[in-house]
Every structure is written in structure tokens, then in C-alpha cells.
Amino acid sequence: MSSTENSQDVAARKKRTAKVRLFIYCAAGMAGLLFGLDQGVIAGALPFISKEWGLDSLTQEWVVSSMMLGAATGALAASFLAKEIGRRKSLLFGAAVFICGCFMSGLAPNVTVLIAARLALGISIGVASYTAPLYLAEMAEKNSRGKVISGYQLMVTVGILAAFISDTFFSYTGSWRTMLTIICIPGFILFGTVLMLPDSPQWFATKGRFEEAKAVLEKLHETNEAAAAELADIKDTLKVKQAGWSLFKVNKNVRRAVFLGIMLQAMQQLTGINVIMYYAPKIFGLAGFSTTEEQMIATVLVGSVNVLATFIAIGMVDRAGRKPALKIGFTVMALSMAAVAVCMGMLQAGSAPSWVPYVAAGMTMMMIAGFAMSAGPVVWMLCSEIQPLKSREFGIACSTMTNWITCAIVGATFLSLIDTLGSANTFWVYAGLNAFFIVLTVAFIPETKGVSLEDIEKNLMSGKKLRNIGC
Ligand code: BGC
């Protein structure tokens, strides 16, 4: 073969692998959209449902929190599914349950059926929020893994924004059944596209299906040599005897990785992001934006800041790294929460000048931006990178469940905190927590930018300090 033909072949293969990867990232990223849609949709629908059925506060809380309960359960179930039937079939299962959940909630004849439907939706979201980052981390190139998982988080934020917009749109007709049903469309798209995806080479390898692992790796790499080298690395990581829980019990390094994942997800939720996401309209109300149009603009603004700031993370994580993003993000969040606390204090005292509510609203946006450029994407990213292959499913299940359980705790305690401590002190608590997370980041969090999953695992298993397992 002539050298021109050869270089043409190489160029053609390069193009093909880039296309394959892009398709995989977009298809699996759809799972993020479902996650976001489901997280955002209930806020707009609940007032209409409550009015129609005359629901008391406790029942309303059940409608909201049944989804989180389902998600924690779904994450646990996904760890078995992803291991036994694979990442691809788990995503298909998640999409199918999501579609059923949408129809069931849209058609619910009473609140019991609605709660059951929300539970099912939660299960599907738990499965998706567990499986998609794991699958993406395994399929992505080491130098763009950060960008790819940030892309997934971008879809989460787009989903939240889309739900806010669709809620506002349907709020004019009050048609909550349409609000809840319409989000099945991306569920169908996820199902259809995942049907065309291959499973991850790591999963094939854990099942001893090395030929299939090799075939996928050859589709993902520009040369067969690079594919063979990655397969050899994967085989190396499989030499450890036990797996999952039994490995956790006997291996201190595996326990360290699991605890790091749990800590990361607890940190993400304890930043107070979801408090801000749901409390934002109230803060905007305080700033005097009280008409429907103004509230609509405010909500869309919150959702848009969340989407836009995620681009900062996409640009930053594979260049400057995960740790700088986290340090800057926690600093921004600590400062903006402190500023909101000061404003709340002035408003409570009744001595606030007229500009105070505007500062409170601006700082709320700043808090969301700080989260979206850091802990939002980076925590999901790190959690899927730090677990050793043999206990990856178990480790990610523990961290994903922590995300949902902490999310539920933060949501359930927020109003009581406001009642007992007052709003200013409640925001001071969150400012303090964010400041503390800067210390935790410096002390424990590794920099995993540009390091292969196999190398991270080798460093962890050789007993290096957690903050050094990426070096
Ligand atoms: C978090 C969610 C949050 C969302 C906001 C996700 O990474 O896990 O709890 O609502 O980001 O964009």
C-alpha cells in the first residue's frame, strides 16, 4: 500500500472513530436530560395537582419525595443491573421505566397512583444517573473524559431548564397532565438511540467476553495497537480476585475509594444547590418581581445561568483540571451564600435599603453559576473515575445513593431550618459548609485530568494518598 493510501486510511479511521464517539456521547447524554426534566417538572405541576385534588402538605411532600426515594432505590438496583446485564441494557431498562412512569403519572386517577408513578420515575432516574456517567467514563478517551461527563451534566441542566419552560407554558392552561406526560418524548429518543450503542469494553471484559471488548475498542481507537494496549490494561485490572462488597470488606484501598465517592456526593448536595434552585423564585419575589411574567423570566434566568455556567466547566476540567474547578466553585458558592445571608439578615431586621433584594437575587444567580462550573459536573465525573473496575458498580451505587439521600435530607430540613434558625442563619450554615469543602478538596480530592482509569486504579491500589491517586 502506498503511503498516501495509508495516510488516507488513517484519516478515514480517525473521522470514523470521532463520529462513533460523538454518537455515543450524545445518546448516553440523553439520560442526563431525563434526569433534569424529572427533577424540574414537578415544581410547576404540583400547585395544579394540589388544587384539583385538595392535597394537604404531607401528601404534597410525598408526591415530591417519592421520586427521591425511588431514585435511591434505582441507584442500588442499577449496580446489580449494570453488572449483570450490562450498561447498555440498564440504560434501556431506565428509559422504558421512564416512559411508563410518564404515562402513569399523566393518566393517574388519584394521588396513590401518582405517588406510585413518581416512585417508578425515580427508579428510572436512579438507574440513569448511575449508569450514564459510568458508561461515559468507560467509553471516553482519557483526555476528554472530563468534557464528556460535563456534557452529560449539561444535559441535566438543559432538562431542568426545559421543564421550567414547559411548566410555565402549560401553567397558562393549568394542564398538569400534559406537563407530566410530554416529557416521555426524550425517553423514547433515549430508548431508540441506546438500542444502537455497544456495551462498554470494561463490562465485556469483566464477563470474559474479550473478543467483543476488542471489537468495541477498535471502534473507539484510531489504531488497533492503541485498542490492544487498552485491552491489556483492562485485563490487568481484572487480576484482583474478589469483587464488590466482598472486596470492600477485605480491601482497605477499595474502602477508601468508596468513602471518597460518598464524601463527594454528600458535599455536592450540602452546597445547598437544590435549596437555591427551589428557593430562587421566593428570593426573586422579595426583589419585587411578582407578576407571572416576571416570575417566569426569573425562573428561566435561573435555569439558563445553570446551563451557561456548565460551559465553563466543559472548557476547564480537561485543561486546568478538576481540582481548580472545585476550589473556585466552592469559593464562589461560599461567598455568594454569605452575601445572601447578609441580605436576608437586613431584610429580616426590616432595615434593608431598596437595593438589597436585587443583590440577593444577583447572588443567588452567582451561587448557581459557582455550582454549575464545579461541583455539578465534577462530582459525577470523579465518582465514575475513582472506583476500581472490580468494585466499580458497588462504589458508584454507594455514591449515587448518597446523592439522592442527601438531596432528600436537604430538601426535608430546609423549611425547619428556616423556622428554627431564621433565613439569614440558614444561609450562613450553607456558606460555612461551602468554605469547609474548600479544605476537604485540598486535603482529599485527587486530580484525575488526563489519567487513564487503569492508572488511577493502580495508584489507588498501591496505597497512595487519595489526593495523589491521579498523579
Ligand atoms: C445535581 C442535582 C442538581 C443539578 C442542578 C446535579 O448535578 O446532582 O441535585 O439539581 O445538578 O443542575
Tab-separated table of N, CA, C and O in Angstrom, residues 2-99:
chain	number	residue	atom	x	y	z
A	2	SER	N	0.517	2.259	-0.838
A	2	SER	CA	1.332	3.472	-0.892
A	2	SER	C	1.133	4.296	0.377
A	2	SER	O	0.139	4.128	1.085
A	3	SER	N	2.074	5.229	0.610
A	3	SER	CA	1.965	5.994	1.856
A	3	SER	C	0.776	6.957	1.833
A	3	SER	O	0.188	7.270	2.866
A	4	THR	N	0.371	7.419	0.599
A	4	THR	CA	-0.820	8.301	0.542
A	4	THR	C	-2.072	7.523	0.904
A	4	THR	O	-2.925	7.983	1.668
A	5	GLU	N	-2.143	6.273	0.332
A	5	GLU	CA	-3.319	5.452	0.656
A	5	GLU	C	-3.380	5.203	2.145
A	5	GLU	O	-4.426	5.281	2.792
A	6	ASN	N	-2.181	4.924	2.692
A	6	ASN	CA	-2.088	4.645	4.101
A	6	ASN	C	-2.561	5.831	4.947
A	6	ASN	O	-3.369	5.677	5.858
A	7	SER	N	-2.084	7.028	4.548
A	7	SER	CA	-2.483	8.196	5.358
A	7	SER	C	-3.964	8.518	5.143
A	7	SER	O	-4.636	9.015	6.040
A	8	GLN	N	-4.487	8.138	3.933
A	8	GLN	CA	-5.939	8.326	3.717
A	8	GLN	C	-6.733	7.408	4.642
A	8	GLN	O	-7.725	7.799	5.238
A	9	ASP	N	-6.249	6.144	4.763
A	9	ASP	CA	-6.908	5.181	5.650
A	9	ASP	C	-6.945	5.688	7.083
A	9	ASP	O	-7.956	5.606	7.782
A	10	VAL	N	-5.767	6.195	7.510
A	10	VAL	CA	-5.656	6.687	8.886
A	10	VAL	C	-6.628	7.843	9.112
A	10	VAL	O	-7.368	7.872	10.103
A	11	ALA	N	-6.667	8.766	8.116
A	11	ALA	CA	-7.564	9.929	8.253
A	11	ALA	C	-9.019	9.473	8.297
A	11	ALA	O	-9.816	9.965	9.107
A	12	ALA	N	-9.356	8.474	7.422
A	12	ALA	CA	-10.747	7.987	7.384
A	12	ALA	C	-11.115	7.331	8.714
A	12	ALA	O	-12.205	7.544	9.247
A	13	ARG	N	-10.179	6.549	9.269
A	13	ARG	CA	-10.483	5.874	10.540
A	13	ARG	C	-10.634	6.887	11.674
A	13	ARG	O	-11.492	6.740	12.545
A	14	LYS	N	-9.782	7.925	11.630
A	14	LYS	CA	-9.844	8.978	12.645
A	14	LYS	C	-11.241	9.626	12.632
A	14	LYS	O	-11.859	9.820	13.678
A	15	LYS	N	-11.705	9.909	11.410
A	15	LYS	CA	-13.024	10.537	11.255
A	15	LYS	C	-14.119	9.620	11.799
A	15	LYS	O	-15.029	10.040	12.485
A	16	ARG	N	-13.963	8.295	11.438
A	16	ARG	CA	-14.981	7.325	11.839
A	16	ARG	C	-15.045	7.200	13.374
A	16	ARG	O	-16.122	7.228	13.959
A	17	THR	N	-13.862	7.104	14.002
A	17	THR	CA	-13.876	6.951	15.468
A	17	THR	C	-14.465	8.207	16.126
A	17	THR	O	-15.209	8.104	17.092
A	18	ALA	N	-14.133	9.380	15.559
A	18	ALA	CA	-14.678	10.624	16.147
A	18	ALA	C	-16.197	10.620	16.059
A	18	ALA	O	-16.896	10.988	17.014
A	19	LYS	N	-16.736	10.126	14.921
A	19	LYS	CA	-18.192	10.088	14.737
A	19	LYS	C	-18.834	9.107	15.719
A	19	LYS	O	-19.853	9.398	16.336
A	20	VAL	N	-18.206	7.913	15.825
A	20	VAL	CA	-18.745	6.879	16.727
A	20	VAL	C	-18.804	7.437	18.148
A	20	VAL	O	-19.824	7.341	18.844
A	21	ARG	N	-17.694	8.041	18.571
A	21	ARG	CA	-17.649	8.575	19.936
A	21	ARG	C	-18.727	9.644	20.150
A	21	ARG	O	-19.427	9.636	21.156
A	22	LEU	N	-18.861	10.547	19.181
A	22	LEU	CA	-19.835	11.631	19.327
A	22	LEU	C	-21.249	11.071	19.469
A	22	LEU	O	-22.027	11.501	20.317
A	23	PHE	N	-21.553	10.058	18.645
A	23	PHE	CA	-22.886	9.462	18.717
A	23	PHE	C	-23.112	8.853	20.107
A	23	PHE	O	-24.164	9.038	20.739
A	24	ILE	N	-22.078	8.142	20.588
A	24	ILE	CA	-22.198	7.500	21.904
A	24	ILE	C	-22.436	8.554	22.992
A	24	ILE	O	-23.324	8.418	23.838
A	25	TYR	N	-21.652	9.648	22.938
A	25	TYR	CA	-21.777	10.684	23.978
A	25	TYR	C	-23.170	11.316	23.951
A	25	TYR	O	-23.767	11.559	24.990
A	26	CYS	N	-23.663	11.587	22.723
A	26	CYS	CA	-24.980	12.247	22.631
A	26	CYS	C	-26.082	11.303	23.114
A	26	CYS	O	-26.975	11.708	23.868
A	27	ALA	N	-25.996	10.040	22.678
A	27	ALA	CA	-27.047	9.084	23.049
A	27	ALA	C	-27.095	8.906	24.565
A	27	ALA	O	-28.161	9.027	25.186
A	28	ALA	N	-25.935	8.651	25.182
A	28	ALA	CA	-25.934	8.427	26.632
A	28	ALA	C	-26.244	9.722	27.378
A	28	ALA	O	-26.833	9.701	28.458
A	29	GLY	N	-25.870	10.869	26.766
A	29	GLY	CA	-26.160	12.171	27.384
A	29	GLY	C	-27.652	12.410	27.533
A	29	GLY	O	-28.090	13.145	28.414
A	30	MET	N	-28.461	11.757	26.667
A	30	MET	CA	-29.925	11.903	26.764
A	30	MET	C	-30.426	11.478	28.152
A	30	MET	O	-31.452	11.967	28.625
A	31	ALA	N	-29.700	10.559	28.787
A	31	ALA	CA	-30.102	10.116	30.130
A	31	ALA	C	-30.054	11.305	31.091
A	31	ALA	O	-30.890	11.416	31.999
A	32	GLY	N	-29.089	12.215	30.872
A	32	GLY	CA	-28.991	13.419	31.695
A	32	GLY	C	-30.221	14.298	31.523
A	32	GLY	O	-30.722	14.891	32.476
A	33	LEU	N	-30.714	14.339	30.286
A	33	LEU	CA	-31.899	15.160	30.005
A	33	LEU	C	-33.103	14.654	30.815
A	33	LEU	O	-33.853	15.429	31.396
A	34	LEU	N	-33.256	13.324	30.859
A	34	LEU	CA	-34.380	12.761	31.615
A	34	LEU	C	-34.258	13.122	33.094
A	34	LEU	O	-35.233	13.503	33.754
A	35	PHE	N	-33.036	12.982	33.599
A	35	PHE	CA	-32.729	13.303	34.994
A	35	PHE	C	-33.196	14.739	35.275
A	35	PHE	O	-33.971	15.008	36.215
A	36	GLY	N	-32.767	15.688	34.430
A	36	GLY	CA	-33.098	17.093	34.628
A	36	GLY	C	-34.587	17.376	34.501
A	36	GLY	O	-35.172	18.095	35.309
A	37	LEU	N	-35.212	16.779	33.483
A	37	LEU	CA	-36.638	17.008	33.253
A	37	LEU	C	-37.457	16.580	34.463
A	37	LEU	O	-38.338	17.301	34.923
A	38	ASP	N	-37.113	15.402	34.974
A	38	ASP	CA	-37.893	14.876	36.071
A	38	ASP	C	-37.682	15.683	37.336
A	38	ASP	O	-38.586	15.865	38.144
A	39	GLN	N	-36.434	16.167	37.507
A	39	GLN	CA	-36.106	16.988	38.669
A	39	GLN	C	-36.902	18.302	38.611
A	39	GLN	O	-37.364	18.797	39.613
A	40	GLY	N	-37.063	18.866	37.395
A	40	GLY	CA	-37.674	20.188	37.265
A	40	GLY	C	-39.186	20.192	37.132
A	40	GLY	O	-39.834	21.159	37.505
A	41	VAL	N	-39.771	19.098	36.615
A	41	VAL	CA	-41.172	19.178	36.172
A	41	VAL	C	-42.191	19.281	37.310
A	41	VAL	O	-43.205	19.966	37.176
A	42	ILE	N	-41.910	18.651	38.422
A	42	ILE	CA	-42.946	18.557	39.457
A	42	ILE	C	-43.240	19.910	40.101
A	42	ILE	O	-44.373	20.182	40.499
A	43	ALA	N	-42.200	20.789	40.155
A	43	ALA	CA	-42.390	22.101	40.792
A	43	ALA	C	-43.544	22.861	40.141
A	43	ALA	O	-44.371	23.465	40.834
A	44	GLY	N	-43.620	22.793	38.798
A	44	GLY	CA	-44.664	23.541	38.092
A	44	GLY	C	-46.009	22.848	38.153
A	44	GLY	O	-47.068	23.504	38.114
A	45	ALA	N	-45.990	21.503	38.233
A	45	ALA	CA	-47.256	20.759	38.170
A	45	ALA	C	-47.968	20.711	39.527
A	45	ALA	O	-49.202	20.704	39.595
A	46	LEU	N	-47.179	20.695	40.597
A	46	LEU	CA	-47.745	20.448	41.929
A	46	LEU	C	-48.865	21.421	42.347
A	46	LEU	O	-49.904	20.956	42.849
A	47	PRO	N	-48.717	22.720	42.156
A	47	PRO	CA	-49.800	23.616	42.579
A	47	PRO	C	-51.145	23.254	41.935
A	47	PRO	O	-52.177	23.293	42.608
A	48	PHE	N	-51.118	22.841	40.654
A	48	PHE	CA	-52.382	22.497	39.966
A	48	PHE	C	-52.952	21.181	40.478
A	48	PHE	O	-54.163	21.037	40.654
A	49	ILE	N	-52.043	20.203	40.710
A	49	ILE	CA	-52.499	18.902	41.214
A	49	ILE	C	-53.137	19.100	42.597
A	49	ILE	O	-54.218	18.580	42.885
A	50	SER	N	-52.449	19.860	43.442
A	50	SER	CA	-52.928	20.074	44.818
A	50	SER	C	-54.297	20.745	44.804
A	50	SER	O	-55.171	20.394	45.600
A	51	LYS	N	-54.455	21.688	43.893
A	51	LYS	CA	-55.724	22.411	43.825
A	51	LYS	C	-56.850	21.461	43.388
A	51	LYS	O	-57.909	21.397	44.008
A	52	GLU	N	-56.542	20.664	42.335
A	52	GLU	CA	-57.582	19.766	41.797
A	52	GLU	C	-58.008	18.702	42.804
A	52	GLU	O	-59.182	18.389	42.938
A	53	TRP	N	-57.020	18.131	43.508
A	53	TRP	CA	-57.340	17.028	44.425
A	53	TRP	C	-57.395	17.464	45.897
A	53	TRP	O	-57.578	16.621	46.775
A	54	GLY	N	-57.145	18.735	46.159
A	54	GLY	CA	-57.164	19.241	47.541
A	54	GLY	C	-56.147	18.547	48.432
A	54	GLY	O	-56.492	18.053	49.516
A	55	LEU	N	-54.904	18.489	47.996
A	55	LEU	CA	-53.887	17.750	48.767
A	55	LEU	C	-53.371	18.574	49.947
A	55	LEU	O	-53.138	19.770	49.805
A	56	ASP	N	-53.170	17.886	51.103
A	56	ASP	CA	-52.540	18.602	52.223
A	56	ASP	C	-51.021	18.590	52.041
A	56	ASP	O	-50.490	17.920	51.148
A	57	SER	N	-50.299	19.330	52.924
A	57	SER	CA	-48.840	19.476	52.755
A	57	SER	C	-48.123	18.133	52.788
A	57	SER	O	-47.188	17.888	52.022
A	58	LEU	N	-48.578	17.264	53.711
A	58	LEU	CA	-47.892	15.984	53.850
A	58	LEU	C	-47.983	15.177	52.545
A	58	LEU	O	-46.991	14.609	52.076
A	59	THR	N	-49.177	15.140	51.965
A	59	THR	CA	-49.352	14.384	50.722
A	59	THR	C	-48.520	15.018	49.600
A	59	THR	O	-47.917	14.315	48.788
A	60	GLN	N	-48.473	16.351	49.600
A	60	GLN	CA	-47.655	17.032	48.574
A	60	GLN	C	-46.191	16.639	48.731
A	60	GLN	O	-45.492	16.384	47.753
A	61	GLU	N	-45.740	16.573	49.993
A	61	GLU	CA	-44.350	16.163	50.234
A	61	GLU	C	-44.095	14.764	49.709
A	61	GLU	O	-43.049	14.463	49.157
A	62	TRP	N	-45.111	13.908	49.858
A	62	TRP	CA	-44.977	12.537	49.347
A	62	TRP	C	-44.855	12.497	47.828
A	62	TRP	O	-44.079	11.730	47.273
A	63	VAL	N	-45.642	13.361	47.184
A	63	VAL	CA	-45.593	13.405	45.710
A	63	VAL	C	-44.173	13.794	45.272
A	63	VAL	O	-43.617	13.229	44.337
A	64	VAL	N	-43.574	14.744	45.994
A	64	VAL	CA	-42.237	15.200	45.611
A	64	VAL	C	-41.168	14.176	46.025
A	64	VAL	O	-40.322	13.774	45.222
A	65	SER	N	-41.245	13.718	47.282
A	65	SER	CA	-40.115	12.913	47.763
A	65	SER	C	-40.175	11.454	47.332
A	65	SER	O	-39.159	10.756	47.394
A	66	SER	N	-41.345	10.977	46.866
A	66	SER	CA	-41.396	9.585	46.401
A	66	SER	C	-40.396	9.394	45.253
A	66	SER	O	-39.787	8.332	45.107
A	67	MET	N	-40.181	10.457	44.475
A	67	MET	CA	-39.232	10.359	43.366
A	67	MET	C	-37.809	10.150	43.896
A	67	MET	O	-37.048	9.332	43.378
A	68	MET	N	-37.454	10.873	44.965
A	68	MET	CA	-36.093	10.729	45.513
A	68	MET	C	-35.885	9.341	46.124
A	68	MET	O	-34.834	8.738	45.987
A	69	LEU	N	-36.946	8.868	46.787
A	69	LEU	CA	-36.894	7.523	47.367
A	69	LEU	C	-36.668	6.498	46.254
A	69	LEU	O	-35.815	5.605	46.357
A	70	GLY	N	-37.431	6.671	45.167
A	70	GLY	CA	-37.291	5.779	44.016
A	70	GLY	C	-35.892	5.865	43.427
A	70	GLY	O	-35.297	4.850	43.058
A	71	ALA	N	-35.338	7.091	43.371
A	71	ALA	CA	-34.024	7.260	42.759
A	71	ALA	C	-32.929	6.561	43.570
A	71	ALA	O	-32.024	5.943	43.004
A	72	ALA	N	-33.030	6.669	44.913
A	72	ALA	CA	-32.029	5.991	45.751
A	72	ALA	C	-32.130	4.479	45.521
A	72	ALA	O	-31.112	3.780	45.378
A	73	THR	N	-33.362	3.957	45.466
A	73	THR	CA	-33.569	2.524	45.220
A	73	THR	C	-33.065	2.159	43.819
A	73	THR	O	-32.427	1.115	43.626
A	74	GLY	N	-33.376	3.035	42.850
A	74	GLY	CA	-32.962	2.781	41.467
A	74	GLY	C	-31.450	2.705	41.334
A	74	GLY	O	-30.918	1.873	40.595
A	75	ALA	N	-30.745	3.570	42.071
A	75	ALA	CA	-29.281	3.566	42.004
A	75	ALA	C	-28.731	2.242	42.525
A	75	ALA	O	-27.780	1.677	41.967
A	76	LEU	N	-29.380	1.751	43.608
A	76	LEU	CA	-28.922	0.477	44.172
A	76	LEU	C	-29.197	-0.655	43.176
A	76	LEU	O	-28.319	-1.487	42.891
A	77	ALA	N	-30.415	-0.642	42.623
A	77	ALA	CA	-30.785	-1.689	41.652
A	77	ALA	C	-29.860	-1.631	40.440
A	77	ALA	O	-29.452	-2.668	39.897
A	78	ALA	N	-29.499	-0.408	40.039
A	78	ALA	CA	-28.667	-0.256	38.842
A	78	ALA	C	-27.296	-0.894	39.017
A	78	ALA	O	-26.697	-1.362	38.045
A	79	SER	N	-26.817	-0.929	40.266
A	79	SER	CA	-25.486	-1.517	40.459
A	79	SER	C	-25.515	-3.011	40.115
A	79	SER	O	-24.556	-3.548	39.580
A	80	PHE	N	-26.636	-3.672	40.420
A	80	PHE	CA	-26.749	-5.094	40.054
A	80	PHE	C	-26.978	-5.225	38.554
A	80	PHE	O	-26.375	-6.050	37.883
A	81	LEU	N	-27.887	-4.377	38.055
A	81	LEU	CA	-28.216	-4.446	36.626
A	81	LEU	C	-26.979	-4.199	35.763
A	81	LEU	O	-26.676	-4.975	34.850
A	82	ALA	N	-26.255	-3.098	36.064
A	82	ALA	CA	-25.104	-2.733	35.226
A	82	ALA	C	-24.060	-3.840	35.237
A	82	ALA	O	-23.332	-4.043	34.269
A	83	LYS	N	-23.993	-4.560	36.351
A	83	LYS	CA	-23.018	-5.638	36.451
A	83	LYS	C	-23.508	-6.881	35.714
A	83	LYS	O	-22.764	-7.494	34.954
A	84	GLU	N	-24.771	-7.219	35.935
A	84	GLU	CA	-25.278	-8.482	35.385
A	84	GLU	C	-25.675	-8.370	33.907
A	84	GLU	O	-25.261	-9.189	33.094
A	85	ILE	N	-26.499	-7.371	33.578
A	85	ILE	CA	-26.971	-7.309	32.181
A	85	ILE	C	-26.199	-6.301	31.349
A	85	ILE	O	-26.398	-6.186	30.146
A	86	GLY	N	-25.357	-5.504	32.007
A	86	GLY	CA	-24.524	-4.548	31.258
A	86	GLY	C	-25.038	-3.124	31.343
A	86	GLY	O	-26.163	-2.881	31.777
A	87	ARG	N	-24.176	-2.191	30.913
A	87	ARG	CA	-24.525	-0.761	30.988
A	87	ARG	C	-25.627	-0.432	29.975
A	87	ARG	O	-26.538	0.338	30.258
A	88	ARG	N	-25.517	-0.980	28.778
A	88	ARG	CA	-26.447	-0.664	27.700
A	88	ARG	C	-27.879	-1.093	28.051
A	88	ARG	O	-28.823	-0.303	27.963
A	89	LYS	N	-28.015	-2.355	28.467
A	89	LYS	CA	-29.366	-2.827	28.786
A	89	LYS	C	-29.927	-2.100	30.005
A	89	LYS	O	-31.137	-1.922	30.122
A	90	SER	N	-29.051	-1.684	30.930
A	90	SER	CA	-29.536	-0.929	32.099
A	90	SER	C	-30.135	0.391	31.638
A	90	SER	O	-31.179	0.823	32.139
A	91	LEU	N	-29.456	1.050	30.682
A	91	LEU	CA	-29.986	2.325	30.174
A	91	LEU	C	-31.321	2.103	29.472
A	91	LEU	O	-32.251	2.890	29.609
A	92	LEU	N	-31.419	0.988	28.735
A	92	LEU	CA	-32.689	0.674	28.058
A	92	LEU	C	-33.804	0.462	29.082
A	92	LEU	O	-34.919	0.973	28.934
A	93	PHE	N	-33.464	-0.256	30.155
A	93	PHE	CA	-34.428	-0.506	31.222
A	93	PHE	C	-34.875	0.831	31.829
A	93	PHE	O	-36.071	1.093	32.004
A	94	GLY	N	-33.883	1.704	32.117
A	94	GLY	CA	-34.192	3.021	32.690
A	94	GLY	C	-35.137	3.800	31.790
A	94	GLY	O	-36.132	4.374	32.255
A	95	ALA	N	-34.856	3.808	30.473
A	95	ALA	CA	-35.689	4.571	29.537
A	95	ALA	C	-37.105	3.997	29.486
A	95	ALA	O	-38.094	4.748	29.481
A	96	ALA	N	-37.218	2.662	29.481
A	96	ALA	CA	-38.545	2.033	29.408
A	96	ALA	C	-39.370	2.366	30.651
A	96	ALA	O	-40.554	2.728	30.550
A	97	VAL	N	-38.752	2.270	31.818
A	97	VAL	CA	-39.491	2.580	33.056
A	97	VAL	C	-39.891	4.057	33.061
A	97	VAL	O	-40.988	4.424	33.501
A	98	PHE	N	-38.995	4.902	32.542
A	98	PHE	CA	-39.288	6.336	32.488
A	98	PHE	C	-40.551	6.600	31.650
A	98	PHE	O	-41.454	7.326	32.069
A	99	ILE	N	-40.603	5.961	30.475
A	99	ILE	CA	-41.760	6.161	29.580
A	99	ILE	C	-43.055	5.721	30.285
A	99	ILE	O	-44.047	6.445	30.319
